[in-house]
Short mmCIF file of N, CA and C in Angstrom, two decimals:
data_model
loop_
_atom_site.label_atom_id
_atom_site.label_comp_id
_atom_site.label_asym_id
_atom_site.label_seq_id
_atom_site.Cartn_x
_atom_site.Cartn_y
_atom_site.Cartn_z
N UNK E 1 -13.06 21.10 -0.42
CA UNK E 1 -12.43 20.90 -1.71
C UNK E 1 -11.29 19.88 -1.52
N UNK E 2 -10.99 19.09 -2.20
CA UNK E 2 -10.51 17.80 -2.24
C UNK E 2 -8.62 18.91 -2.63
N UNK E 3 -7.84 17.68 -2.36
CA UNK E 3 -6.61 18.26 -3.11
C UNK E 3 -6.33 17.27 -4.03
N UNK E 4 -5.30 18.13 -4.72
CA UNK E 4 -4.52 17.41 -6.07
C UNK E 4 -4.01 15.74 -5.43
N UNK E 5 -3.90 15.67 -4.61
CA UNK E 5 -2.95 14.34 -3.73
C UNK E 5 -4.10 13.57 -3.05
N UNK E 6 -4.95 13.77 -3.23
CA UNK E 6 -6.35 12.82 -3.14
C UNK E 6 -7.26 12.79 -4.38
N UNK E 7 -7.35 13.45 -5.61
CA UNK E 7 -7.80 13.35 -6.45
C UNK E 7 -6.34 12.33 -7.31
N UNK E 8 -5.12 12.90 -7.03
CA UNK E 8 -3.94 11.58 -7.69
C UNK E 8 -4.06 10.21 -7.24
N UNK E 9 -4.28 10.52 -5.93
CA UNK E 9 -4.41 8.80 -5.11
C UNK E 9 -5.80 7.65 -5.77
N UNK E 10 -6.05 8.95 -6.25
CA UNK E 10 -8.01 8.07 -6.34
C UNK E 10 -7.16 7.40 -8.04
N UNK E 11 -6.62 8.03 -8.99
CA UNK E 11 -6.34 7.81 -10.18
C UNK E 11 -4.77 6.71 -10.19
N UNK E 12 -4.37 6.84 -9.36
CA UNK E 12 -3.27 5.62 -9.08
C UNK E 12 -4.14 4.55 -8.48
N UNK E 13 -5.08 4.78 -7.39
CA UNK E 13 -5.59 3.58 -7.56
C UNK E 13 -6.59 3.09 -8.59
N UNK E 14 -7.25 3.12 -9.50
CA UNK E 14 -8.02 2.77 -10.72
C UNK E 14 -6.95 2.75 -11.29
N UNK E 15 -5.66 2.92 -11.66
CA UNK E 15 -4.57 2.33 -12.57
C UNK E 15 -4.19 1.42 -12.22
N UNK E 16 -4.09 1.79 -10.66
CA UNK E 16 -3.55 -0.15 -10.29
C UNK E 16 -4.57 -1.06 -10.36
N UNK E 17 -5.91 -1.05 -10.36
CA UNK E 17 -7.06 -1.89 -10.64
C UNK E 17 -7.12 -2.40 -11.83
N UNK E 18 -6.83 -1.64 -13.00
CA UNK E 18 -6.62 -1.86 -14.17
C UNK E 18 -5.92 -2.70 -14.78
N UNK E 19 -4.70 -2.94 -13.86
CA UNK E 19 -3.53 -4.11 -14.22
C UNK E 19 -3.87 -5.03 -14.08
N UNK E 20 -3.25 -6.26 -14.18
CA UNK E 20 -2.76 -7.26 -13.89
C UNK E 20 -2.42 -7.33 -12.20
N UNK E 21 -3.87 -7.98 -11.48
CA UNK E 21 -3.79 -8.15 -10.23
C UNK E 21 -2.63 -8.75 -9.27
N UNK E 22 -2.10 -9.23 -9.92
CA UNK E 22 -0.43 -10.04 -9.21
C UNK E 22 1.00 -9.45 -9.64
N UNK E 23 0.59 -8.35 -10.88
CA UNK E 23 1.84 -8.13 -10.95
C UNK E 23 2.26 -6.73 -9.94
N UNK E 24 3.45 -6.28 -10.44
CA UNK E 24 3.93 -5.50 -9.59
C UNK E 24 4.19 -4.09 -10.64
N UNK E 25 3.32 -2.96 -10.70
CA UNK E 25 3.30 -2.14 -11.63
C UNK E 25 4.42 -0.49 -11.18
N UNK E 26 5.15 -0.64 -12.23
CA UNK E 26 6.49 0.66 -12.30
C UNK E 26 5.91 1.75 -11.82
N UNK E 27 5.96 2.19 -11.10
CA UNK E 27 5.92 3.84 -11.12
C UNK E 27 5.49 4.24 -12.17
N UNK E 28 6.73 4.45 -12.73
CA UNK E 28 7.20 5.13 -13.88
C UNK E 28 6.20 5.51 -14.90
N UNK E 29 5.89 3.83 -15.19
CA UNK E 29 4.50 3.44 -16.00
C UNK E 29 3.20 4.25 -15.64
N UNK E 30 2.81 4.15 -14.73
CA UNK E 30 1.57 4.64 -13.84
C UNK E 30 1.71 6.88 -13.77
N UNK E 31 2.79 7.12 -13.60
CA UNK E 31 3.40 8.57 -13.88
C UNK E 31 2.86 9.10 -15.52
N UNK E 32 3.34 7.54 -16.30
CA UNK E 32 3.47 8.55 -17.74
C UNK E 32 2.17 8.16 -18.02
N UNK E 33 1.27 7.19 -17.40
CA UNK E 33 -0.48 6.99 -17.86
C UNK E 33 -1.07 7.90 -17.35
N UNK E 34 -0.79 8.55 -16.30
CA UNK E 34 -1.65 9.40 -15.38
C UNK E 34 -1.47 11.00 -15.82
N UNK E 35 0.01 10.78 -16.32
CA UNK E 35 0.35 12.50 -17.00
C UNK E 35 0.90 13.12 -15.38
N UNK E 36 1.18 12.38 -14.33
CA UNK E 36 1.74 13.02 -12.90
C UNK E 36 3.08 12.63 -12.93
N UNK E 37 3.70 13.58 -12.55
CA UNK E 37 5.06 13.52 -11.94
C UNK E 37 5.50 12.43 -11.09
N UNK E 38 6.50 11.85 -11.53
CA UNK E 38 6.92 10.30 -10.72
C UNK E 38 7.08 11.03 -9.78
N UNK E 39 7.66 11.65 -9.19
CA UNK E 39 8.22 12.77 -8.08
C UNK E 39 7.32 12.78 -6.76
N UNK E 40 6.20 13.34 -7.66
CA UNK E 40 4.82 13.56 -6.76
C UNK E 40 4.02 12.07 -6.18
N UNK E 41 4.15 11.44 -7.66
CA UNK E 41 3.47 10.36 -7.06
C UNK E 41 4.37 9.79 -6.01
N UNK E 42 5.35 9.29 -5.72
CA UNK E 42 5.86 8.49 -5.12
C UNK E 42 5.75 8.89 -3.75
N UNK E 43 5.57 10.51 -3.36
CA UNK E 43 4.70 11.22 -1.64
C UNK E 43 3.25 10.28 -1.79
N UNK E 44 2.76 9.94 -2.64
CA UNK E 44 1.31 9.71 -2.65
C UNK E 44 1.44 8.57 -2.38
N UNK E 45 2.24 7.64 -3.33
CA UNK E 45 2.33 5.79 -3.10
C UNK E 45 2.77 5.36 -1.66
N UNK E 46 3.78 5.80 -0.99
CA UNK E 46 4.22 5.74 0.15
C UNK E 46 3.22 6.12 1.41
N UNK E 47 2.05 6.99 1.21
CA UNK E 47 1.02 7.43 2.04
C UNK E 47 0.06 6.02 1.72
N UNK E 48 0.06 5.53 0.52
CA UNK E 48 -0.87 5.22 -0.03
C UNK E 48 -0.33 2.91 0.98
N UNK E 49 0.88 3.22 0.82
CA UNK E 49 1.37 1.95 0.93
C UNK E 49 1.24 1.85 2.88
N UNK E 50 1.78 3.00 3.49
CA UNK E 50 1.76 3.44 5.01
C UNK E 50 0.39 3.09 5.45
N UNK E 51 -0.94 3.31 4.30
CA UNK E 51 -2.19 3.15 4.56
C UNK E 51 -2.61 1.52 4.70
N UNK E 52 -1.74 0.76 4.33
CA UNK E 52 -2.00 -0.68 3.41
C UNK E 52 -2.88 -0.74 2.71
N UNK E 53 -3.01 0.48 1.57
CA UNK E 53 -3.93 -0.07 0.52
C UNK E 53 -3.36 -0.20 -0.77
N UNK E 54 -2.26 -0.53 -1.17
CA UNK E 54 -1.34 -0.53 -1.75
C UNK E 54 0.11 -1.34 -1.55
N UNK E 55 0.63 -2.33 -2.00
CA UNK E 55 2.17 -2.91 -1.43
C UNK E 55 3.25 -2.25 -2.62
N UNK E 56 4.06 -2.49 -2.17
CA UNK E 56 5.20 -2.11 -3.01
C UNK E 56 6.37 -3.00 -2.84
N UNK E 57 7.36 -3.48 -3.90
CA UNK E 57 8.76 -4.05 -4.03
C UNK E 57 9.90 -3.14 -4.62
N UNK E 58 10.67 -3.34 -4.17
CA UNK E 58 12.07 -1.96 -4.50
C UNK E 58 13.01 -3.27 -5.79
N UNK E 59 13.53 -2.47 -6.37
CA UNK E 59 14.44 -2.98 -7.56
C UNK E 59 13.71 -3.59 -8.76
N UNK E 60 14.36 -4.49 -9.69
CA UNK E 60 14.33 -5.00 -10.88
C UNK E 60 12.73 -5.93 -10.55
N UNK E 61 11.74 -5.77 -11.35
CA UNK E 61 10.72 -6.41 -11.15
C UNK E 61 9.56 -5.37 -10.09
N UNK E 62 10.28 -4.80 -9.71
CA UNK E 62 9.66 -3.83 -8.83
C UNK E 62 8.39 -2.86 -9.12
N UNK E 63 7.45 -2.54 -8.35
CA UNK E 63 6.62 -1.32 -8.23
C UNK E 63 5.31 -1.81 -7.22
N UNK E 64 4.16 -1.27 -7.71
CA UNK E 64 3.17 -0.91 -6.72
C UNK E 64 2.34 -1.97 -7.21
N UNK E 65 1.14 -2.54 -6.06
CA UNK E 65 -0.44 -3.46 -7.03
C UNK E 65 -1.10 -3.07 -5.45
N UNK E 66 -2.07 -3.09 -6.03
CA UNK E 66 -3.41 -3.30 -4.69
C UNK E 66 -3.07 -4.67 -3.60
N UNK E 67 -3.23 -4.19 -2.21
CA UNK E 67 -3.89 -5.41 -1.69
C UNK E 67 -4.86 -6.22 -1.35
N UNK E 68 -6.21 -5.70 -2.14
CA UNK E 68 -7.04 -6.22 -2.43
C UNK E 68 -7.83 -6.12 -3.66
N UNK E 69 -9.21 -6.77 -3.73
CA UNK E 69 -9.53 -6.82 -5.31
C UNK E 69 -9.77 -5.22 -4.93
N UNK E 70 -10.14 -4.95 -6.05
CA UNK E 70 -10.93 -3.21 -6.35
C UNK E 70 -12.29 -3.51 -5.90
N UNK E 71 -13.16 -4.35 -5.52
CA UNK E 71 -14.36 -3.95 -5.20
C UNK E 71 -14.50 -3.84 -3.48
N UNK E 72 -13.13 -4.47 -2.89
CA UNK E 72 -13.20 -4.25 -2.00
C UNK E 72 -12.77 -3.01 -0.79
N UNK E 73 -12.71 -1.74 -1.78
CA UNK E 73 -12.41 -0.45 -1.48
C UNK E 73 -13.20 0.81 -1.40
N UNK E 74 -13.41 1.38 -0.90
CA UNK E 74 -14.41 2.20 -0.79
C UNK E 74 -13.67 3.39 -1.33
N UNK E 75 -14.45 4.48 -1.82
CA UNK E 75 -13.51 5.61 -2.60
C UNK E 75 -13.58 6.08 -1.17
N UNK E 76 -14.41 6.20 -0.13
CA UNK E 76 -14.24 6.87 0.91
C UNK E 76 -13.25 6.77 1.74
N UNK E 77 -12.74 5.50 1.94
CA UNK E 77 -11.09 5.33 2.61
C UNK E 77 -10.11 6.06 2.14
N UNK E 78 -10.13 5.99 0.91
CA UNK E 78 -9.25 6.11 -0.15
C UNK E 78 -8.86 7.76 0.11
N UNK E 79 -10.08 8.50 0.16
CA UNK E 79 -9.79 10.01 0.41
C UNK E 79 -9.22 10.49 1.60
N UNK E 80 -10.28 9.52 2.22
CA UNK E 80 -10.04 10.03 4.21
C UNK E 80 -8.45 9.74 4.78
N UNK E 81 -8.04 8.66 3.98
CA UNK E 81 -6.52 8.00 3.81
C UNK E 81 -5.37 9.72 3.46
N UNK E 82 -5.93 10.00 2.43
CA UNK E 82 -4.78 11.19 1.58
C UNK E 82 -5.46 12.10 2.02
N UNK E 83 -6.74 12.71 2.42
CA UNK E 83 -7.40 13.86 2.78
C UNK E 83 -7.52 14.28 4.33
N UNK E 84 -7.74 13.24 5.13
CA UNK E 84 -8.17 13.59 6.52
C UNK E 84 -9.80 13.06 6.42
N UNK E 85 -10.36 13.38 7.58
CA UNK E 85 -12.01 13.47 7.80
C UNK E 85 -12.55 14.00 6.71
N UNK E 86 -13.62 13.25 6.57
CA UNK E 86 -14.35 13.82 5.65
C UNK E 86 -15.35 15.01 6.49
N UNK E 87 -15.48 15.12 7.63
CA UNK E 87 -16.46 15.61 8.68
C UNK E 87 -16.26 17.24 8.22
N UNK E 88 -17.40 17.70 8.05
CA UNK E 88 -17.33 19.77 7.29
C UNK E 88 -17.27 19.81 8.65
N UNK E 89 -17.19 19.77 10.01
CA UNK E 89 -16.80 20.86 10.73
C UNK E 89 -16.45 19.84 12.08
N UNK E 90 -15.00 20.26 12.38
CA UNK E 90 -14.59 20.20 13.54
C UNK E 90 -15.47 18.99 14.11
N UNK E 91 -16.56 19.57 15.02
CA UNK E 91 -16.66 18.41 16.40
C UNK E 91 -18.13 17.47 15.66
N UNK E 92 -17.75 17.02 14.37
CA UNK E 92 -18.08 15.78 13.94
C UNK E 92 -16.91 14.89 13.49
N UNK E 93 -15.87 15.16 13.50
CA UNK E 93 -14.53 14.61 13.57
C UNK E 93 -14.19 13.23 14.32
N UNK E 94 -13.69 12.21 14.20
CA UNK E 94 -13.72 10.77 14.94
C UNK E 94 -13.11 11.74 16.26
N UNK E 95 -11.51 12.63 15.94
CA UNK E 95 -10.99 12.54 17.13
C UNK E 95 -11.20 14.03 17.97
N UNK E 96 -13.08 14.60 17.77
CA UNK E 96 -13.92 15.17 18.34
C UNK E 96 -13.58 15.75 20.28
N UNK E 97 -13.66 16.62 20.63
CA UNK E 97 -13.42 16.45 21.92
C UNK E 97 -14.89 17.08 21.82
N UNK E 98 -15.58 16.50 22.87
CA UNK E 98 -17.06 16.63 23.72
C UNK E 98 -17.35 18.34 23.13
N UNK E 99 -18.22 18.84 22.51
CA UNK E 99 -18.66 20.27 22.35
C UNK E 99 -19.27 20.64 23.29
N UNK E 100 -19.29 21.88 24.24
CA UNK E 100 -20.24 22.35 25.36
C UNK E 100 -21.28 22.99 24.99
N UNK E 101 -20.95 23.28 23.55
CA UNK E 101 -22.67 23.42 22.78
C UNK E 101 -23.40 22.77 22.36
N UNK E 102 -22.66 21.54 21.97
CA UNK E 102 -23.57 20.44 21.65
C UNK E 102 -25.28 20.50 21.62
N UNK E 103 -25.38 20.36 22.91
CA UNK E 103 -26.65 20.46 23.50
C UNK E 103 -27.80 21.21 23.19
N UNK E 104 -27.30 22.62 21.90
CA UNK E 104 -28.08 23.53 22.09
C UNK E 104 -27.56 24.29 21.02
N UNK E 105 -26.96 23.64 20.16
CA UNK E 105 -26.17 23.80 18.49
C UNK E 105 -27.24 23.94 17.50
N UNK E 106 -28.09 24.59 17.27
CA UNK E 106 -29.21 24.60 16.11
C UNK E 106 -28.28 24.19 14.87
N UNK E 107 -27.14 24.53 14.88
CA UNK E 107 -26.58 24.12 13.47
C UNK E 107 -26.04 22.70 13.21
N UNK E 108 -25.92 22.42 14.53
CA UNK E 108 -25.51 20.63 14.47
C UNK E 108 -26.10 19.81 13.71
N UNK E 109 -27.42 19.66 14.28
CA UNK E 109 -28.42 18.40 13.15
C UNK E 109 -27.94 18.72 11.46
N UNK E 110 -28.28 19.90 10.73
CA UNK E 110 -27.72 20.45 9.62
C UNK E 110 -26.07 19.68 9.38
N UNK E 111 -25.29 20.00 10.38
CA UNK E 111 -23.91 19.60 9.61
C UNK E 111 -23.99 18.12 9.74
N UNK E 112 -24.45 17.46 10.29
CA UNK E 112 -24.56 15.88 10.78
C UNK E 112 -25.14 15.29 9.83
N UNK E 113 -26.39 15.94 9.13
CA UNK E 113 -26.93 15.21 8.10
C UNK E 113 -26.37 15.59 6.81
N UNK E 114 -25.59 16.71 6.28
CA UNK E 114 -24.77 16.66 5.46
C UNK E 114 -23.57 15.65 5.75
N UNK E 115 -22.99 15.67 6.28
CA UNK E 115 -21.92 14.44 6.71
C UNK E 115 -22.37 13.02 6.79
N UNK E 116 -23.06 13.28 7.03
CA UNK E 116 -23.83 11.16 6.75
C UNK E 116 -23.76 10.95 5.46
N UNK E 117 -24.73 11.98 4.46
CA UNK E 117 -24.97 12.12 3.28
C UNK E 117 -23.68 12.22 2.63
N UNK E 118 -22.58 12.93 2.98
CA UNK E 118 -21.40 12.55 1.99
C UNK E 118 -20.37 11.39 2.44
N UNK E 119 -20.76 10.94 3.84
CA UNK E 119 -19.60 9.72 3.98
C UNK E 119 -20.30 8.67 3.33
N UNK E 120 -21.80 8.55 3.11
CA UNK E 120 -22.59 7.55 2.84
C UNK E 120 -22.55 7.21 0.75
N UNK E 121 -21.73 8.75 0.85
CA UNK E 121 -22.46 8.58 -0.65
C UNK E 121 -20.41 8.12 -1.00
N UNK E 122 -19.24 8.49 -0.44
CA UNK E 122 -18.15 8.13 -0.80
C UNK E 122 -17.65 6.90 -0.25
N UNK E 123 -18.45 6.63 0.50
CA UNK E 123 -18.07 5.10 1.66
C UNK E 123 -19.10 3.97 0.38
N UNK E 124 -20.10 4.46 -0.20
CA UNK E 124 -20.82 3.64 -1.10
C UNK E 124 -20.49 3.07 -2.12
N UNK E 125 -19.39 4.35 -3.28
CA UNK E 125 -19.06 3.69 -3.75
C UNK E 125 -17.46 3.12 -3.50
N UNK E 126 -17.71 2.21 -4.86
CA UNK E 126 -16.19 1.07 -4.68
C UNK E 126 -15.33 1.61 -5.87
N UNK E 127 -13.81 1.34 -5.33
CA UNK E 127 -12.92 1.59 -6.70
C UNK E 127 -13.38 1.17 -7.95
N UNK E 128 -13.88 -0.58 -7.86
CA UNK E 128 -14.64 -0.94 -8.96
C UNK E 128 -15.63 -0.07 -10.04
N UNK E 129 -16.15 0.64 -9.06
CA UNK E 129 -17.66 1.11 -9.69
C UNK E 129 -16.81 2.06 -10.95
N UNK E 130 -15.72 2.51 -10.51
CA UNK E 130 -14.72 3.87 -10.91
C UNK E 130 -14.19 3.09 -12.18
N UNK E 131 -13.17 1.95 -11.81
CA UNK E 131 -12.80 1.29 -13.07
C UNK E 131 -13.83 1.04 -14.30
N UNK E 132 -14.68 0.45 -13.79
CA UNK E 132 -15.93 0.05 -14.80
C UNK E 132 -15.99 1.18 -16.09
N UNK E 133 -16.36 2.32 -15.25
CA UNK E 133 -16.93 3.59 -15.52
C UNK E 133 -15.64 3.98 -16.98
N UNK E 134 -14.24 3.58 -16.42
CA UNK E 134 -12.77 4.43 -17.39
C UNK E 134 -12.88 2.95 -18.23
N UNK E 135 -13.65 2.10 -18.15
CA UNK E 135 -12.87 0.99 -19.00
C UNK E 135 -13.74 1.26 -20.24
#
């Protein structure tokens, strides 16, 4: 189950897609479109900016824009960024240590091909596909 702070991240970014690609969009603005707490968002923008998928400027003129177009984002970064692994169990995880069952895991093949199937299907699509969809 996804959290509130990866389902917000996914909706700050399709707001920032939405803008004006060069400008630099308020918080504030993006808080009262989204119906989220500036509060909250700004744990999210800062994860979101730490990630570089997102820049930010402080003061007058200031706020958040993408650093790249929207088609060049996968919703799957985007989660794995605010969520962690997408991997359902442990030792399909990138930072995996060697299983000593591996070898003899009847349940492995099962979790491996669910996990292809959902990195394949969130790594597939693009922020774009998402904007399209709200415009």
């Amino acid at each position: 189950m996804f959290s509130t702070k990866g389902r917000y991240a996914l909706r700050v970014m399709i707001d920032l897609a939405q803008q004006d690609s060069e400008a630099y969009i308020p918080l504030k603005d993006i808080a009262e479109r989204q119906d989220i707490s500036k509060k909250y968002l700004e744990i999210i923008v800062k994860e979101l900016v730490k990630g570089g998928l997102v820049s930010g400027v402080s003061g007058k003129g200031g706020g958040y824009r993408l650093t790249r177009k929207p088609e060049e984002y996968s919703i799957g970064e985007i989660i794995e960024l605010l969520e962690g692994s997408l991997a359902p169990v442990a030792c399909l995880a990138d930072c995996a240590k060697d299983c000593p069952r591996e070898g003899i895991c009847k349940t492995l093949p099962m979790w491996t091909e669910f996990y292809l199937l959902e990195r394949d299907f969130f790594y597939g699509k693009k922020l774009s596909d998402l904007v399209k969809k709200e415009a």
